[in-house]
Coordinates of C-alpha atoms in Angstrom, one line a residue:
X1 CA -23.0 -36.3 -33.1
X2 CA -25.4 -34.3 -30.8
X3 CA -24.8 -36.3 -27.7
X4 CA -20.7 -35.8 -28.4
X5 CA -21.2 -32.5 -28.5
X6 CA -23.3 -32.4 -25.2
X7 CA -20.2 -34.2 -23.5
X8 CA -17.9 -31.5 -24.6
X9 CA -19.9 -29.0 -23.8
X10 CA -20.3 -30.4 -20.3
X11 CA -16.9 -31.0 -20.1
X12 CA -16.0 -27.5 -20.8
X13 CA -18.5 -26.2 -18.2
X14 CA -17.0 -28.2 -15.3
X15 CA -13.5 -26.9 -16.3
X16 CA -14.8 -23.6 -15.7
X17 CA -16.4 -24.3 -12.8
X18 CA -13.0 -25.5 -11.5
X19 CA -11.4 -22.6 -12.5
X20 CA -13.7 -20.4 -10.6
X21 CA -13.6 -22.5 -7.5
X22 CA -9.4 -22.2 -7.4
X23 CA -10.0 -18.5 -8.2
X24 CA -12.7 -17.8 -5.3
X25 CA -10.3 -20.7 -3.1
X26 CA -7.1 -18.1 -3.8
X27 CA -9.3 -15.1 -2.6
X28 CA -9.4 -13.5 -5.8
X29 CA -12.5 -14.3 -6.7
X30 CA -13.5 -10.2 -5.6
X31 CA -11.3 -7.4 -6.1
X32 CA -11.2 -4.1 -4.0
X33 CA -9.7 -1.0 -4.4
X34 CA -6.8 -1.5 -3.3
X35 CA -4.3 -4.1 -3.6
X36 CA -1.0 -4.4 -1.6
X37 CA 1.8 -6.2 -3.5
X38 CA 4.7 -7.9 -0.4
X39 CA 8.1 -6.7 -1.6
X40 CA 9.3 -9.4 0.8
X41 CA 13.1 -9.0 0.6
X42 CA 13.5 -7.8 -3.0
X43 CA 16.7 -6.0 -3.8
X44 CA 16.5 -2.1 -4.9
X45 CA 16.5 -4.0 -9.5
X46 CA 13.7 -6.1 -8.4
X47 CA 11.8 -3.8 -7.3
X48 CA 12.1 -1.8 -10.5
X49 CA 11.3 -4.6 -11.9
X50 CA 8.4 -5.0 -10.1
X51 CA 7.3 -1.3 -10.1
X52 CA 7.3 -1.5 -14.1
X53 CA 5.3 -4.5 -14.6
X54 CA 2.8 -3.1 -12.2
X55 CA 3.1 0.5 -13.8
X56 CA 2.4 -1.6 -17.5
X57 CA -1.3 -2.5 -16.3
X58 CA -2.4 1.1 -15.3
X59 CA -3.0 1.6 -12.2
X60 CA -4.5 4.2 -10.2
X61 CA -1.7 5.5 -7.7
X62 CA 1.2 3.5 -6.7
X63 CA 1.9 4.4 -3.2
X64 CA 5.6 3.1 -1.9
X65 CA 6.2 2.2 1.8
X66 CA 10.2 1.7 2.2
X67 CA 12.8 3.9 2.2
X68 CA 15.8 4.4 -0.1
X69 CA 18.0 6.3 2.0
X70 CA 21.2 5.2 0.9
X71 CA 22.5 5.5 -2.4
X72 CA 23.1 2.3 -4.2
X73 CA 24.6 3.6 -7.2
X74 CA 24.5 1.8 -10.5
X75 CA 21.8 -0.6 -8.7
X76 CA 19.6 2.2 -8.4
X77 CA 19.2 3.1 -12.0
X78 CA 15.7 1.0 -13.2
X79 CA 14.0 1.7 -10.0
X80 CA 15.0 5.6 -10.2
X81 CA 13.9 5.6 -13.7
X82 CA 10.8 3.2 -13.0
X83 CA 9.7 5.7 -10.5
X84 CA 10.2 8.9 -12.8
X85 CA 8.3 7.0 -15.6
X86 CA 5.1 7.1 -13.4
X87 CA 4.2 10.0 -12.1
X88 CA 1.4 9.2 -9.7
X89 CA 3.5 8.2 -6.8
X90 CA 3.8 9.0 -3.4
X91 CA 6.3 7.4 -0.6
X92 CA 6.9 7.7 2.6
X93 CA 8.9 9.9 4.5
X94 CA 9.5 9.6 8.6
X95 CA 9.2 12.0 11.5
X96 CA 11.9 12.3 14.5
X97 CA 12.0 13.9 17.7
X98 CA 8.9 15.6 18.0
X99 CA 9.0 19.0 19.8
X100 CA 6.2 19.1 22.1
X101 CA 6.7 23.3 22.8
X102 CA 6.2 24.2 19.3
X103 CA 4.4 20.8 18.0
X104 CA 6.8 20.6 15.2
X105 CA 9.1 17.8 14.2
X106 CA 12.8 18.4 14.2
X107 CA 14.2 16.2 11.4
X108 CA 12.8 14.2 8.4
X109 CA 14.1 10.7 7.3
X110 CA 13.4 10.5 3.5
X111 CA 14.3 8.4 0.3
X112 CA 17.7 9.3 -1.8
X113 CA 17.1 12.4 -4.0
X114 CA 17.3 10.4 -7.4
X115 CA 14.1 8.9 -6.0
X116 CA 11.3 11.4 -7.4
X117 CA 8.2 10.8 -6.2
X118 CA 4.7 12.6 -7.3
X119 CA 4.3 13.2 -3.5
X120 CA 4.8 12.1 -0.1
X121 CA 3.4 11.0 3.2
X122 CA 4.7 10.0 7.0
X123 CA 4.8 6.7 8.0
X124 CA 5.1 7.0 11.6
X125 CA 2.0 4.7 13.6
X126 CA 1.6 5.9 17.0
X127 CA 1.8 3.1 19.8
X128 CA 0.5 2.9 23.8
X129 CA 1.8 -0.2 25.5
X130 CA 3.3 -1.6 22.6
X131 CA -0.3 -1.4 21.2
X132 CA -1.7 0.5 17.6
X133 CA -3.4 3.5 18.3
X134 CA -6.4 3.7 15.9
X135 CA -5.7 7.4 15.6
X136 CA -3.6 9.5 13.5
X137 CA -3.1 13.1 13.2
X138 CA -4.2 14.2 9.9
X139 CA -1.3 16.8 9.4
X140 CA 2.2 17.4 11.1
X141 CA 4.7 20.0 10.7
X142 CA 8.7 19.8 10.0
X143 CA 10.6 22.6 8.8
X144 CA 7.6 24.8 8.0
X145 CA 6.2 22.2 5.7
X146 CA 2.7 20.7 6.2
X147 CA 3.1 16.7 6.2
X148 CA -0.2 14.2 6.0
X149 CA -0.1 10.7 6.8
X150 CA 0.9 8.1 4.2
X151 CA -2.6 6.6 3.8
X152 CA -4.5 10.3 3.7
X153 CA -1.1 11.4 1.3
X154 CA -2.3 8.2 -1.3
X155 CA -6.0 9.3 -1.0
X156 CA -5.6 13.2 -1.5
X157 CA -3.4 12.1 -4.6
X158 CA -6.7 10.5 -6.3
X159 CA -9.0 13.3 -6.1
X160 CA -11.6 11.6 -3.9
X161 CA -10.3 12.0 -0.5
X162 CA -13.4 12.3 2.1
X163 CA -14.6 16.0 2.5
X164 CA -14.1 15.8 6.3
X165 CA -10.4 15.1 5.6
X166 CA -9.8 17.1 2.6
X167 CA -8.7 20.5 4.5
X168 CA -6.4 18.2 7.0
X169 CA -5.6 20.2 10.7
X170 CA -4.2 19.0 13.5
X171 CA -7.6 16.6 14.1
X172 CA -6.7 13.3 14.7
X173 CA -8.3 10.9 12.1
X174 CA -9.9 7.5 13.5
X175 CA -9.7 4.8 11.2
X176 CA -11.3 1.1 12.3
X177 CA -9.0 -1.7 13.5
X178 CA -11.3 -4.6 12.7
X179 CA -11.1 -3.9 9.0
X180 CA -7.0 -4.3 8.9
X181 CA -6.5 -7.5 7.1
X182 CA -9.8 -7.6 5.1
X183 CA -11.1 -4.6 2.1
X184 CA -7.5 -5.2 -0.1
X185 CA -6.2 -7.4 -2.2
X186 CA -3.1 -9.3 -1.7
X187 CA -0.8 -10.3 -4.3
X188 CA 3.0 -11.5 -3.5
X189 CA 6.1 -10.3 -5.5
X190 CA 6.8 -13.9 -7.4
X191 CA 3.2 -13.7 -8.6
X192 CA 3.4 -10.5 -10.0
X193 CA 6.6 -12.0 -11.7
X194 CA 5.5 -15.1 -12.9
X195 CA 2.2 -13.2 -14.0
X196 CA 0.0 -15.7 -12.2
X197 CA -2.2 -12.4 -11.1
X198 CA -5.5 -10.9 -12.3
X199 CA -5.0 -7.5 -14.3
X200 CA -8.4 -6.4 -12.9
X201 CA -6.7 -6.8 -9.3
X202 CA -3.6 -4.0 -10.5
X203 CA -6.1 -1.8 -13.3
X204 CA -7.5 1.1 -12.0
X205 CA -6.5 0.3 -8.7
X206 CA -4.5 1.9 -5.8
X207 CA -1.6 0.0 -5.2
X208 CA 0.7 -0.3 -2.1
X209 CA 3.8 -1.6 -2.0
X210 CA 5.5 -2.8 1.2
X211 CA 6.4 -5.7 3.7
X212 CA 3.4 -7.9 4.7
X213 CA 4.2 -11.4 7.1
X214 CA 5.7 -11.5 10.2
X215 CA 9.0 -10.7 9.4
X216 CA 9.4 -7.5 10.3
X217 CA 7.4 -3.7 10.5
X218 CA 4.5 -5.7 12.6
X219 CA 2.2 -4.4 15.0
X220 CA -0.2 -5.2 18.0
X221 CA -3.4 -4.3 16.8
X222 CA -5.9 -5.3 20.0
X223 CA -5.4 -5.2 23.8
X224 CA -4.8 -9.0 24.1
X225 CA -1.9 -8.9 22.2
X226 CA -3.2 -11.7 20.2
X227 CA -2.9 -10.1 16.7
X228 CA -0.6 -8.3 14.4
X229 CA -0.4 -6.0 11.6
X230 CA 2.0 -4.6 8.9
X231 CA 2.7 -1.1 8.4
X232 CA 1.0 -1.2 4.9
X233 CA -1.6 -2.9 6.3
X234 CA -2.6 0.1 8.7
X235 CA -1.5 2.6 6.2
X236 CA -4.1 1.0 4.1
X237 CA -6.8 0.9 6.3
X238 CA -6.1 4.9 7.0
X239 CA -6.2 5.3 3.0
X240 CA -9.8 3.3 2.9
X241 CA -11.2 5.4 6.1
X242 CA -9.6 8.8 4.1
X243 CA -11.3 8.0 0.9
X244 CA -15.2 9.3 0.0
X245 CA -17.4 6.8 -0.2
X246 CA -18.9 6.2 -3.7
X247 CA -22.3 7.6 -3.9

């Protein structure tokens, strides 16, 4: 009887241990901060969809990097509502034609109005040779209103943005190349559907939502040209740089 329970109890142990190698083999066997969920190519009801089930495990901030300029109509109506349900938000907005006399911008490229978010941010990354600029001013102006960057927008919106970045100006605001790709955690659309994710990775957590892979919204990142980015992907390595560090 003892040594049948010593084979089950063995057996039980190794299952675990299997679990925890697949879970450490998917990368989520540490969670971060932040997690970015891909969008991919999800229509304006599955991301509504999506926006609920991540709103249901309490996260943090969501932070939304794609547009909804046009007005889909009746398709709009879960995400609309999704996004009025949850009030710590914040989505991007984008600059054009900057005036260099006055060092304003002269128009502003945002979301439909039924979209209400809790606050918003500009999404423009700044290029030389086709190449990210590590750089980003911490504040721009359009039509007398004062507009931060999407990442420094996200970390304001929690409280603990970095005291060196908490009164913005026109500074520009560094933020480290060699950590885009790495401090977030990843999680794709289907999993988040299928619910084959961890709730620790979504609780408590800032989330970003946006297009990651090669498909479009990809950038140079080094001299060599050898790799790339997504947008979220820099816009979350300017939220981890605009964020205090814990004490």
């Amino acid at each position: 009887m003892v040594k049948r329970f010593h084979i089950i109890l063995i057996s039980l142990l190794l299952i675990i241990a299997g679990y925890l190698v697949i879970e450490i083999s998917r990368g989520r066997g540490q969670t971060y901060p932040i997690t970015i969920v891909d969008i991919d190519s999800a229509s304006r009801p599955e991301i509504g969809k999506l926006l609920r089930i991540v709103a249901a495990t309490r996260p943090e901030i969501i932070g939304m990097d794609f547009f909804l300029v046009q007005d889909s109509l009746h398709r709009d109506t879960l995400l609309a509502r999704a996004i009025s349900e949850f009030k710590h938000t914040v989505q991007v907005v984008a600059l054009h034609r900057f005036n260099a006399e006055f060092y304003i911008w002269d128009s502003l490229e945002v979301s439909h109005p039924k979209f209400r978010p809790g606050g918003v941010g500009f999404a423009n990354i700044f290029l030389k040779d086709s190449v990210l600029v590590n750089a980003v001013p911490m504040q721009q102006i359009w039509n007398d209103s004062i507009i931060p960057p999407f990442g420094l927008a996200v970390a304001k919106k929690t409280g603990r943005v970095s005291a060196k970045y908490a009164e913005g100006g026109f500074e520009d605001m560094e933020f480290p190349v060699d950590r885009i790709g790495n401090n977030y955690n990843r999680l794709s659309i289907a999993q988040i559907f299928s619910g084959d994710f961890r709730k620790v990775d979504l609780e408590g957590k800032i989330v970003l939502l946006g297009y990651l892979g090669p498909k479009e919204d990809t950038y140079y990142i080094d001299e060599k040209r050898s790799r790339r980015a997504s947008g979220v992907e820099i816009h979350a390595a300017i939220l981890e740089e605009a964020l205090a560090t814990p004490q």
